[in-house]
Coordinates of C-alpha atoms in Angstrom, one line a residue:
M1 CA 157.8 91.0 127.4
S2 CA 153.6 91.3 128.3
K3 CA 151.7 88.5 129.5
K4 CA 150.2 86.4 126.6
I5 CA 146.1 86.1 127.4
M6 CA 142.8 83.9 125.5
I7 CA 139.6 85.7 126.0
V8 CA 136.9 82.4 124.9
D9 CA 134.0 84.1 124.4
D10 CA 131.2 83.8 121.6
E11 CA 129.8 87.1 122.4
P12 CA 131.2 89.5 120.7
D13 CA 130.9 92.5 122.7
I14 CA 132.0 90.8 125.8
L15 CA 135.6 89.4 123.2
F16 CA 135.9 93.3 122.6
T17 CA 135.8 95.2 125.9
V18 CA 137.8 92.4 128.6
G19 CA 140.6 92.8 125.1
Q20 CA 140.3 96.1 125.2
V21 CA 140.7 96.1 128.8
L22 CA 143.4 93.5 128.8
E23 CA 145.4 95.7 125.8
T24 CA 145.1 99.0 127.8
S25 CA 146.3 97.5 130.9
G26 CA 149.9 95.7 129.1
Y27 CA 148.4 92.0 128.1
E28 CA 148.9 91.0 124.6
V29 CA 145.0 89.6 123.4
I30 CA 144.4 86.8 121.7
K31 CA 140.6 86.2 121.0
A32 CA 138.9 82.9 119.6
S33 CA 134.7 83.1 119.2
N34 CA 134.3 80.0 120.3
G35 CA 135.7 76.4 122.0
T36 CA 137.1 74.9 118.4
E37 CA 138.6 77.9 117.2
C38 CA 140.1 78.6 120.6
I39 CA 141.7 75.2 120.3
E40 CA 143.4 75.5 117.1
I41 CA 145.2 78.8 117.9
L42 CA 146.8 76.7 120.8
N43 CA 147.2 74.0 117.9
Q44 CA 149.4 77.0 116.1
L45 CA 150.9 79.1 118.3
P46 CA 154.6 78.6 119.3
N47 CA 154.1 80.1 122.6
T48 CA 151.1 79.1 124.8
P49 CA 149.5 81.8 126.9
D50 CA 150.0 82.3 130.4
L51 CA 146.6 82.2 130.7
V52 CA 143.0 81.6 129.4
L53 CA 139.7 83.6 130.3
L54 CA 137.0 81.0 129.4
D55 CA 133.5 81.5 128.8
I56 CA 131.3 78.3 130.1
M57 CA 127.9 78.3 127.9
M58 CA 129.1 78.2 124.2
P59 CA 127.9 76.5 120.9
E60 CA 130.1 73.6 119.6
I61 CA 131.9 72.8 122.4
S62 CA 131.8 73.7 126.5
G63 CA 134.2 75.5 128.3
W64 CA 134.6 72.8 131.0
D65 CA 135.2 70.6 127.6
V66 CA 137.5 73.4 126.3
A67 CA 139.6 73.5 130.3
A68 CA 139.8 70.0 130.2
K69 CA 141.5 69.0 126.8
I70 CA 143.9 72.1 127.5
K71 CA 144.7 69.8 131.0
E72 CA 144.9 66.7 129.3
N73 CA 147.6 68.2 127.0
P74 CA 151.1 67.8 128.0
K75 CA 152.0 71.4 126.5
W76 CA 149.1 73.3 127.6
K77 CA 148.3 71.2 131.1
E78 CA 149.6 73.6 133.1
I79 CA 147.9 77.2 131.6
P80 CA 146.0 78.9 134.3
I81 CA 142.5 79.1 133.3
V82 CA 140.3 81.4 134.9
F83 CA 136.3 80.6 133.8
L84 CA 134.0 83.8 132.8
T85 CA 130.7 83.1 132.6
A86 CA 127.5 83.7 132.7
K87 CA 126.4 80.7 135.1
G88 CA 126.1 82.1 138.6
D89 CA 124.7 78.8 140.0
V90 CA 126.3 77.2 142.7
M91 CA 127.3 73.6 141.3
S92 CA 128.9 75.8 138.9
I93 CA 131.1 77.7 141.1
G94 CA 132.1 74.8 143.6
M95 CA 133.7 72.6 140.4
G96 CA 135.2 76.1 138.6
N97 CA 137.0 76.7 141.8
L98 CA 137.7 73.1 141.6
S99 CA 139.4 73.5 138.3
A100 CA 140.3 76.5 137.6
A101 CA 142.7 79.5 138.9
D102 CA 138.8 81.8 139.8
Y103 CA 135.3 81.7 138.2
I104 CA 134.1 85.0 137.1
V105 CA 130.0 85.4 137.0
K106 CA 128.4 87.7 134.4
P107 CA 128.4 90.1 134.1
F108 CA 131.8 91.0 136.0
D109 CA 132.8 94.8 136.9
I110 CA 136.0 95.3 134.9
K111 CA 138.0 96.8 137.5
D112 CA 137.6 93.2 140.0
L113 CA 138.8 91.7 136.0
K114 CA 141.6 93.4 135.5
E115 CA 142.7 92.4 139.4
R116 CA 141.8 88.9 139.9
V117 CA 143.6 88.4 136.1
D118 CA 146.3 89.8 137.7
K119 CA 145.7 88.1 141.0
V120 CA 146.6 84.9 139.1
F121 CA 150.1 86.5 137.6
K122 CA 151.1 87.7 141.2
K123 CA 149.9 83.5 142.4

């Protein structure tokens, strides 16, 4: 059974590109275009995703807040989060690495993204 990855990003190009890469790598992909939609989808899914790829800078609710909501929920708290964001400042990277399985800064290399996602599942 393939691993299920949720991609949360407000940029349609990122959702499409990352989704294509992961699907061709054998992963099942669920897409959400913002944090509110992410939480709604998580509430509706019978089984939680195996990983959430999460943008930080999004309208309505930030990726930081979405990550906090995921970690607060007993049903979701074990889902690894990988931040995939344009926020490349030292403080954000430090905070992200403390609270997430990985922190990938945009623009990113597709091959590197796939390798880092694979690595999360090998931990």
